[in-house]
Coordinates of C-alpha atoms in Angstrom, one line a residue:
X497 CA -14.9 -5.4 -31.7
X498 CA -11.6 -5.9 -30.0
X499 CA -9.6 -3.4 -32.0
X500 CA -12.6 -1.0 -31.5
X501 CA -12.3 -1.2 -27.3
X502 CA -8.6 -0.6 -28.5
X503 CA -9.3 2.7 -30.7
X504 CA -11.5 3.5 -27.6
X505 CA -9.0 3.4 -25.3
X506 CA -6.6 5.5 -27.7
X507 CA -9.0 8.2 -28.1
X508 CA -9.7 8.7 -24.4
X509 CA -5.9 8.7 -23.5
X510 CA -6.1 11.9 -25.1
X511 CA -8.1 13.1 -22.7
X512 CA -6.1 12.8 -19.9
X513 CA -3.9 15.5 -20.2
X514 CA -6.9 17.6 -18.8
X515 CA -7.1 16.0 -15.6
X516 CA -5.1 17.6 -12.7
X517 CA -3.2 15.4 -10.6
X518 CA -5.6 16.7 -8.1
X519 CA -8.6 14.9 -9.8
X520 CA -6.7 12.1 -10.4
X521 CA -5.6 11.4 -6.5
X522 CA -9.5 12.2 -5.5
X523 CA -9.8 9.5 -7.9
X524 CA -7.6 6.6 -6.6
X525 CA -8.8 7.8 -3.1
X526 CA -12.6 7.2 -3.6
X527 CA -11.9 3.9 -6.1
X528 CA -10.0 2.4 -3.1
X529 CA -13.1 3.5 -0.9
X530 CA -15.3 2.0 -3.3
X531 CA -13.2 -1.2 -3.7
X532 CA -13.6 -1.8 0.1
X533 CA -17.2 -0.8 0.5
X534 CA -18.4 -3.4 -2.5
X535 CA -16.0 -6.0 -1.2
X536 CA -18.7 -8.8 -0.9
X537 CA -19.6 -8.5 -4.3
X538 CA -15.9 -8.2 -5.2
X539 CA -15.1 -11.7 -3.0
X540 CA -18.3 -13.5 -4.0
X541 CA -16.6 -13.1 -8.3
X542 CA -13.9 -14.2 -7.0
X543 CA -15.2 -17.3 -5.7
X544 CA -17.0 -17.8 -9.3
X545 CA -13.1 -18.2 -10.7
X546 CA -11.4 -20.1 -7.7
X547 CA -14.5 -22.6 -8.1
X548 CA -13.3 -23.3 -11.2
X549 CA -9.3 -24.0 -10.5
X550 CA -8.1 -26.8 -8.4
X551 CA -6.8 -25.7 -5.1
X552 CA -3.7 -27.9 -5.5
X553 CA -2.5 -25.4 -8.4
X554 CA 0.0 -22.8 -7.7
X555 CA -2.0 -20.2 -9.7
X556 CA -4.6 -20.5 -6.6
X557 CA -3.0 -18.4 -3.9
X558 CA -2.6 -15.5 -6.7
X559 CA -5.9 -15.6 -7.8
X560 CA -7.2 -15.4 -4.2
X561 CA -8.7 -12.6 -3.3
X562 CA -9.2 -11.8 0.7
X563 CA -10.8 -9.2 3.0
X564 CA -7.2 -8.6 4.0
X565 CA -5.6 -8.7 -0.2
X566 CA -8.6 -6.0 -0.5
X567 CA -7.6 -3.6 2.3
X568 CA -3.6 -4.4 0.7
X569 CA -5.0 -3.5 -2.7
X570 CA -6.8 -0.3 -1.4
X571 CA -3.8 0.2 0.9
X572 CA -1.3 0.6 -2.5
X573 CA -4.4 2.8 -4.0
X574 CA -4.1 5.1 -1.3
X575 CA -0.2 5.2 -1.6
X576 CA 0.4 6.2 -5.3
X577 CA -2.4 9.0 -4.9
X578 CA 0.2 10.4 -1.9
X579 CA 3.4 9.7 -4.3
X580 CA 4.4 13.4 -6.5
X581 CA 2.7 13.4 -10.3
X582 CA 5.8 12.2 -12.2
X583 CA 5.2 14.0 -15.3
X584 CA 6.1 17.3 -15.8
X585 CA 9.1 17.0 -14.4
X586 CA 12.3 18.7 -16.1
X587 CA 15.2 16.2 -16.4
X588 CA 17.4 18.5 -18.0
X589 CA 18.0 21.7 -19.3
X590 CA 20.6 24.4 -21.1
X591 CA 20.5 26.7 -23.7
X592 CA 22.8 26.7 -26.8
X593 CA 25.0 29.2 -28.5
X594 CA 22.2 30.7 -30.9
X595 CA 20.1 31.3 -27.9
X596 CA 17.6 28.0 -28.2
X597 CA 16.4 27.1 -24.9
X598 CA 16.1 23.3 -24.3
X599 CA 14.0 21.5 -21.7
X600 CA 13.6 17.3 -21.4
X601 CA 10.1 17.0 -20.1
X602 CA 9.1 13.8 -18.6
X603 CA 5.6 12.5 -20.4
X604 CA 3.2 9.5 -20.7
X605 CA 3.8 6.9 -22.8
X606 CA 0.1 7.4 -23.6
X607 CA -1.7 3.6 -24.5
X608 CA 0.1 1.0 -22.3
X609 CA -1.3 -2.9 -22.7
X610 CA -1.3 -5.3 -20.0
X611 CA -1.4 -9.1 -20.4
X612 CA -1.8 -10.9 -16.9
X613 CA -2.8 -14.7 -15.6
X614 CA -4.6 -15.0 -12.8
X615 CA -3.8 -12.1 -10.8
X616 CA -7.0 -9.7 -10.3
X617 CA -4.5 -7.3 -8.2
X618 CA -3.0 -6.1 -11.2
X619 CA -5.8 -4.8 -12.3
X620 CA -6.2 -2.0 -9.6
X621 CA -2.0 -1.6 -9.5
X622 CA -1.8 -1.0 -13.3
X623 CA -4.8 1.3 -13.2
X624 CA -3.7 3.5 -10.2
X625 CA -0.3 3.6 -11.6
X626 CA -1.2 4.4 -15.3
X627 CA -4.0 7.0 -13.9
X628 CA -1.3 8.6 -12.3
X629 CA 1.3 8.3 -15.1
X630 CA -1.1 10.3 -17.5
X631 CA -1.3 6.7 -19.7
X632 CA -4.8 4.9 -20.4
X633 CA -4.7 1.4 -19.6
X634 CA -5.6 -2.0 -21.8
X635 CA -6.0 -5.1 -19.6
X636 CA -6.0 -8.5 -21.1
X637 CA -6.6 -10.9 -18.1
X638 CA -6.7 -14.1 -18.4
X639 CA -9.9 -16.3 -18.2
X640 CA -9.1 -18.0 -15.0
X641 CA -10.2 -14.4 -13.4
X642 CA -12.0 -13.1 -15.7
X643 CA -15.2 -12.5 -13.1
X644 CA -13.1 -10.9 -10.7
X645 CA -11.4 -8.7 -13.4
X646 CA -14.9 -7.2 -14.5
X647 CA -16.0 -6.9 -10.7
X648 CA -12.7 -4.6 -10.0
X649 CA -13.6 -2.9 -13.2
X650 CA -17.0 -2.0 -12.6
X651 CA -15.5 -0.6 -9.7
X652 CA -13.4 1.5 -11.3
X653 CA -15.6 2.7 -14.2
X654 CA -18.1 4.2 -11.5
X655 CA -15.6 6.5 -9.6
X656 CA -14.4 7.3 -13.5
X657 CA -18.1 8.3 -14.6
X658 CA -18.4 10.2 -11.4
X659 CA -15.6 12.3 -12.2
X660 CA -16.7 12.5 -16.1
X661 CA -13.5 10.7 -17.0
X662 CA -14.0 8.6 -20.1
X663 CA -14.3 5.2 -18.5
X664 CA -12.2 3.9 -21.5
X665 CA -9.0 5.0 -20.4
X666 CA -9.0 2.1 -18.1
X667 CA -10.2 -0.8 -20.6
X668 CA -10.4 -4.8 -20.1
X669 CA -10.6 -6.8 -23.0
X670 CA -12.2 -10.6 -23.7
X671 CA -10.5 -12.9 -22.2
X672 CA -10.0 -14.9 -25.3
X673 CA -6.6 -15.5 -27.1
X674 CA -7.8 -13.5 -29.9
X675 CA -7.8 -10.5 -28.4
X676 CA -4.2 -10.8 -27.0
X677 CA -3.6 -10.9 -30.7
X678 CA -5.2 -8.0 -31.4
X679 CA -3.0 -5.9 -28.6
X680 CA 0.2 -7.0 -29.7
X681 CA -0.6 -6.2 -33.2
X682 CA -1.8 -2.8 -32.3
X683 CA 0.9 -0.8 -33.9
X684 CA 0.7 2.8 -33.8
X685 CA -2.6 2.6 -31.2
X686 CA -0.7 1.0 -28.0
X687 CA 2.9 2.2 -27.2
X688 CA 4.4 -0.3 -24.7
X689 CA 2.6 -3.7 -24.2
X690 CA 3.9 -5.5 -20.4
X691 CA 3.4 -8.9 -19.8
X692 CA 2.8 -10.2 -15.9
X693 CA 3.1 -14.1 -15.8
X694 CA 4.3 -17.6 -16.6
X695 CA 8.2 -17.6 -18.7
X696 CA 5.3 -19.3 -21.4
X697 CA 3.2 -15.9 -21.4
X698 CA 6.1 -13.3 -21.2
X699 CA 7.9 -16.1 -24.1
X700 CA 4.6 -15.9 -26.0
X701 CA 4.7 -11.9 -25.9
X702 CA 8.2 -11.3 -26.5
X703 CA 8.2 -13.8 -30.3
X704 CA 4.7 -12.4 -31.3
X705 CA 4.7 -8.4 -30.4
X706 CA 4.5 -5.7 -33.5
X707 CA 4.9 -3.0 -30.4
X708 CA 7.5 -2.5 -28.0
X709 CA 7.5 -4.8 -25.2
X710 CA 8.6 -4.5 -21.2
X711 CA 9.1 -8.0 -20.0
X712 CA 8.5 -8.5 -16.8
X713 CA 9.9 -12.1 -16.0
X714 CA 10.1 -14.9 -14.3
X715 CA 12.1 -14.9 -11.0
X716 CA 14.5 -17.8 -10.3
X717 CA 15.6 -15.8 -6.9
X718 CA 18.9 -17.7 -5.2
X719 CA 20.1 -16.7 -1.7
X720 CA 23.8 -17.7 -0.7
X721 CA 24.7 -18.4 2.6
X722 CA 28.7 -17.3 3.0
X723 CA 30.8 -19.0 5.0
X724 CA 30.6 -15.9 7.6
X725 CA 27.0 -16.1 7.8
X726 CA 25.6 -15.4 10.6
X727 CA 22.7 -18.1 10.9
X728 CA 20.1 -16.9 13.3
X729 CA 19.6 -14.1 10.0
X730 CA 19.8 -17.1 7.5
X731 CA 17.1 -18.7 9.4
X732 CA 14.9 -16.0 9.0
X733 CA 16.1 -14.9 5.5
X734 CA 15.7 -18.3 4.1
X735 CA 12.6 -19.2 5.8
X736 CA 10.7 -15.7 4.6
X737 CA 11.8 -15.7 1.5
X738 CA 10.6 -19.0 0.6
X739 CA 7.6 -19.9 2.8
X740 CA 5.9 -15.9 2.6
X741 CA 4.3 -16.6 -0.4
X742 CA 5.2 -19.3 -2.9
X743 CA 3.4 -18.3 -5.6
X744 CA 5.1 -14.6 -6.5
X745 CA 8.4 -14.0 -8.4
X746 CA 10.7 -13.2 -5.2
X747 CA 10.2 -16.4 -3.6
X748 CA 13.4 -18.4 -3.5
X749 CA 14.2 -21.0 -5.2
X750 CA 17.8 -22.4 -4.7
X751 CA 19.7 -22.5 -1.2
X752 CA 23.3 -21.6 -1.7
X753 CA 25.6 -22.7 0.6
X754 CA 29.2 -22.6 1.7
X755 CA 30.6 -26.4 2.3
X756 CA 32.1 -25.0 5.4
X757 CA 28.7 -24.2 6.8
X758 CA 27.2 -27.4 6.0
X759 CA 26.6 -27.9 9.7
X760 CA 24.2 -25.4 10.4
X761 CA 22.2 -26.1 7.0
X762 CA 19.4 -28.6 9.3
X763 CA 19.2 -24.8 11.7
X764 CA 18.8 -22.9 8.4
X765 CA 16.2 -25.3 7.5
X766 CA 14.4 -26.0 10.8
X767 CA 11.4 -24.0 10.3
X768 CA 10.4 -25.2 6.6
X769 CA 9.4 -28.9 8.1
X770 CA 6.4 -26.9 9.4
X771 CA 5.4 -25.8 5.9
X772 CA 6.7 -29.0 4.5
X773 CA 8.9 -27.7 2.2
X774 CA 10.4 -30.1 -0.2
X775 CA 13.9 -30.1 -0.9
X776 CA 16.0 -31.6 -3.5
X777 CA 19.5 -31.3 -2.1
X778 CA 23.1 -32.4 -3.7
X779 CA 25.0 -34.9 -2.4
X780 CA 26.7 -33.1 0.4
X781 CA 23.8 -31.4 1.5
X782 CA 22.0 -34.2 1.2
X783 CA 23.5 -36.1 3.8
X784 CA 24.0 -32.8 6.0
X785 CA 19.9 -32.8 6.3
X786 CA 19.7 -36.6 6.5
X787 CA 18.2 -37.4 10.0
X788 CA 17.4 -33.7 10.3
X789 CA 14.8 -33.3 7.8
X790 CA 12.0 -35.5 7.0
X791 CA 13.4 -37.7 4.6
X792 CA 9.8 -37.8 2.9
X793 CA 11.0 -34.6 2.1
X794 CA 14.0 -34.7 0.6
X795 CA 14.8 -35.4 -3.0
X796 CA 18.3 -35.9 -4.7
X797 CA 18.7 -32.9 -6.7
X798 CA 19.1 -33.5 -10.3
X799 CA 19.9 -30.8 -13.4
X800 CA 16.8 -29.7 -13.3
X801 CA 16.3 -28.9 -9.6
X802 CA 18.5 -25.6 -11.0
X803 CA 17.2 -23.0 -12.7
X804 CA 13.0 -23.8 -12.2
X805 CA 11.0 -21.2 -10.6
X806 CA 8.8 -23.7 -8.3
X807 CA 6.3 -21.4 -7.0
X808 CA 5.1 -24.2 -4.3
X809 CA 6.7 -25.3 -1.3
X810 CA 9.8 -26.9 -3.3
X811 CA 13.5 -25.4 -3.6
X812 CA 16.7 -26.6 -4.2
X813 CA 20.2 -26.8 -2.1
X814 CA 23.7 -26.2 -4.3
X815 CA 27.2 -26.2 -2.0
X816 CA 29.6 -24.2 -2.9
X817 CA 33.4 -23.8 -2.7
X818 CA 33.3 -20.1 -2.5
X819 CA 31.5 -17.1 -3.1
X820 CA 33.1 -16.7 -6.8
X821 CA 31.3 -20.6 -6.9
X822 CA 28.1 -18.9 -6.0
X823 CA 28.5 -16.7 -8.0
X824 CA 28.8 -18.5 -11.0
X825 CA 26.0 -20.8 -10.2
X826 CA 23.8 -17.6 -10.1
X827 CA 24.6 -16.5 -13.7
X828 CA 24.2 -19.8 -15.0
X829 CA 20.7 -20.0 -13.5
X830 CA 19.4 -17.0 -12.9
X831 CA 16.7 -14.7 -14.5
X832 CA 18.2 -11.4 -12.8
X833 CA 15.6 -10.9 -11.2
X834 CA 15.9 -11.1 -6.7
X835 CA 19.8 -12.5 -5.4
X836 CA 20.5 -12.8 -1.8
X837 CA 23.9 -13.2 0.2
X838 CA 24.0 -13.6 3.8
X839 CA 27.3 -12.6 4.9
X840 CA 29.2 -10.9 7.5
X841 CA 32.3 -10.5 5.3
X842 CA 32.7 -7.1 3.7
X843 CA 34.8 -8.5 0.8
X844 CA 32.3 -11.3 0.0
X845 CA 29.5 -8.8 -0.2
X846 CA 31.4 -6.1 -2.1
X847 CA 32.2 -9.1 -4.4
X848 CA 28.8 -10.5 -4.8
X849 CA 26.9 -6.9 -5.0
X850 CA 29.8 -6.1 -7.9
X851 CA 29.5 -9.3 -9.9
X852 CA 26.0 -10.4 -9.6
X853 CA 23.9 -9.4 -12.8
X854 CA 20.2 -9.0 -10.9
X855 CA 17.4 -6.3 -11.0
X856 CA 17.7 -6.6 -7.3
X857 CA 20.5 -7.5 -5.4
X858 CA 20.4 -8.5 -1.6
X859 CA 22.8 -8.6 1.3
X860 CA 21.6 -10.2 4.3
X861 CA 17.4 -8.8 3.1
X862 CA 14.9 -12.0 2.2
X863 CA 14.4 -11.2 -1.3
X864 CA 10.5 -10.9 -0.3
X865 CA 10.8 -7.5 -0.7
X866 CA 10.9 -7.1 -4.2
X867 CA 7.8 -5.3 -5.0
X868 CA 6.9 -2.1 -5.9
X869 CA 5.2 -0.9 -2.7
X870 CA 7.8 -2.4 -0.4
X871 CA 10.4 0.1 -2.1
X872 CA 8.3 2.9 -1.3
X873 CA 6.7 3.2 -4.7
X874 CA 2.9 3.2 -3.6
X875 CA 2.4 -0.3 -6.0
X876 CA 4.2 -1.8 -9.2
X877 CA 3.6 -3.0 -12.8
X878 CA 5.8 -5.6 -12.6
X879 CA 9.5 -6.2 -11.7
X880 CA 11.1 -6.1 -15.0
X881 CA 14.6 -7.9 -16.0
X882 CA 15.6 -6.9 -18.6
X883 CA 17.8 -3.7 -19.0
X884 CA 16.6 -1.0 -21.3
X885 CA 14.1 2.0 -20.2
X886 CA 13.0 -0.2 -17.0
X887 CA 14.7 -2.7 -14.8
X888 CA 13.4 -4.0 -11.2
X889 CA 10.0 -3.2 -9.7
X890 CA 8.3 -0.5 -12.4
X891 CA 6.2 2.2 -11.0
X892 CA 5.2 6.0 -11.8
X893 CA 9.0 6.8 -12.9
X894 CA 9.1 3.5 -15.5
X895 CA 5.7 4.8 -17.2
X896 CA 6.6 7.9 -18.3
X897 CA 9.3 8.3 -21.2
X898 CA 10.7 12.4 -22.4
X899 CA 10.1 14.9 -25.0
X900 CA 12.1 17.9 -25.9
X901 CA 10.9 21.5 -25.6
X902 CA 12.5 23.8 -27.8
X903 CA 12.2 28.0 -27.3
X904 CA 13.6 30.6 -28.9
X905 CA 13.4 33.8 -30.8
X906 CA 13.2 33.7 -34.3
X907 CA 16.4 31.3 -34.9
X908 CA 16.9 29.2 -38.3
X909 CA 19.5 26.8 -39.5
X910 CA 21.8 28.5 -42.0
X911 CA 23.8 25.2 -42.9

């Protein structure tokens, strides 16, 4: 059954290449339309799944689904159908002594697989951005959302038969283990299999895939604060980028800071008592935020307050000698994916924008905005870290790869 919906799937992507990009925005504009107009029915699936996840867990707030997340989704629908079809498009081009003319064309991929938690967004990003891409789409949610995930769908599959678009080219799997089996096993039906999740799942993916994978991982994000900072901008750097929303990848997780700053670290942390951040602090910072901070929320940090992506209202506090300190501290920890330096000094932030190995790096910018839409690219797949094909937020560029087109006149290959 599952590697049938998979065959499916393959069969229909070839149909794509028929649909103008015209059909294909009318599309994304009418599914976000549709999303909005069968939002009760949308919200009342979702409850289904949140009724059966504790509130306490940090997968809750991505699971969530909102009059407001459903205007955002629709929002990021309406975007990518505005963006320019990104296939087509001729990288490069010459011609060679015998008179061959060469083009790189930019193409689909064609079948791209997508194994997410408990995020029903990604189910409309991923289908407006492979719809766009020319690539059919295989979901495999998980089954903490699973009633959501076939409420978007069903949303989807209507515009799709409206149009006379094989509904396949956007399919969602069961959300049983055995079918995320079955995709990563799909060799020679699915090209390029992303995973959107925990380390575990993206782990999982990356030990047991027979097709090419795009990881798209965790994000153990650092800000530093320099010993120029200025901290009226640290305030509101620190604060957004880890209070905004706990539970995505760009929220921070470690505080940087320079020892000769260590004064203004209760300012910098002033408006996380409201949101009762806990923080697990080293010595020396420790005893900067003692009497400043609510002790109940402070922790001596140990080994393992570095390098944990928290997503809750936790983070940790390093100090630093210097910004080559900081430095080193990020590559130790980080998973390249969002690093921040607050800094006035031109020669600290030419340092840290040199050295840092990060998909995205920051200076003086809350690394909140690491997301697809936020740079302007209508939604996102994921924000991938590692360094071939795709790295950073992955959009309508990241889901197309090349062929060469070859003209001429007769020519053959004498040796």
């Amino acid at each position: 059954m599952i590697k049938g919906l998979i065959q499916e799937a393959v069969i229909a992507s070839r149909s794509l290449v028929s649909v103008t990009d015209e059909i294909i925005n009318e599309i994304l504009l009418q599914t976000a339309d549709l999303l909005l107009e069968e939002q009760t029915c949308i919200l009342n699936a979702n409850e289904k799944d949140l009724a059966r996840m504790e509130p306490s867990n940090p997968k809750y707030d991505r699971l969530k689904l909102t009059p407001d997340r459903l205007k955002g989704i629709a929002d990021d629908m309406r975007n990518v159908a505005s963006l320019p079809s990104p296939l087509g498009k001729v990288i490069d081009q010459w011609e060679r002594p015998n008179g061959m003319r060469m083009r790189k064309v930019s193409v689909p991929f064609g079948v791209i697989g997508i194994i997410y938690e408990a995020r029903p967004n990604v189910t409309f990003d991923v289908f407006s951005l492979c719809l766009k891409s020319g690539n059919a789409c295989i979901l495999k949610g998980g089954s903490d959302a699973d009633d959501s995930n076939r409420a978007l769908i069903a949303v989807i599959h209507k515009v799709l038969k409206k149009f006379a678009v094989n509904p396949a080219i956007c399919t969602l799997l069961p959300p049983e283990r055995e079918a995320t089996t079955v995709l990563l096993n799909a060799v020679g039906m699915v090209d390029l299999v992303i995973p959107r999740g925990s380390s575990s799942l993206i782990n999982y993916v990356r030990e047991n895939a027979r097709v090419p994978v795009i990881e798209t991982g965790a994000g153990i994000c650092h800000t530093y604060f320099d010993e120029s900072g200025d901290k009226e901008k640290g305030q509101a750097i620190i604060t957004n980028a880890k209070t905004r929303r706990v539970s995505v990848c760009n929220s921070l997780d470690c505080l940087l800071i320079h020892e000769k700053r260590l004064n203004d670290l209760p300012f910098l942390c002033e408006k996380m008592k409201a949101y009762n951040v806990l923080i697990y602090a080293d010595q020396k910072a420790l005893a900067a935020l003692s009497g400043q901070y609510p002790e109940a929320l402070l922790q001596p940090a140990t080994e393992e307050s570095y390098g944990t992506e928290f997503l809750d209202y936790k983070m940790s506090i390093k100090t630093v000698k210097s910004t080559e300190e900081a430095i080193e501290h990020i590559a130790l920890y980080s998973s390249k994916h969002s690093e921040c330096i607050v800094s006035e000094s031109e020669e600290s932030i030419q340092l840290f924008e040199r050295t840092v190995d990060a998909a995205c790096v920051y200076v003086n910018v809350s690394t909140a905005f690491t997301d697809g839409a936020q740079f302007g690219f209508g939604a996102e797949i994921g924000i991938s870290t590692q360094k071939l094909h795709a790295r950073g937020p992955m959009a309508l560029v990241e889901l197309t790869t090349y062929k060469y087109i070859i003209e001429g006149n007769g020519q053959v290959r004498n040796n």
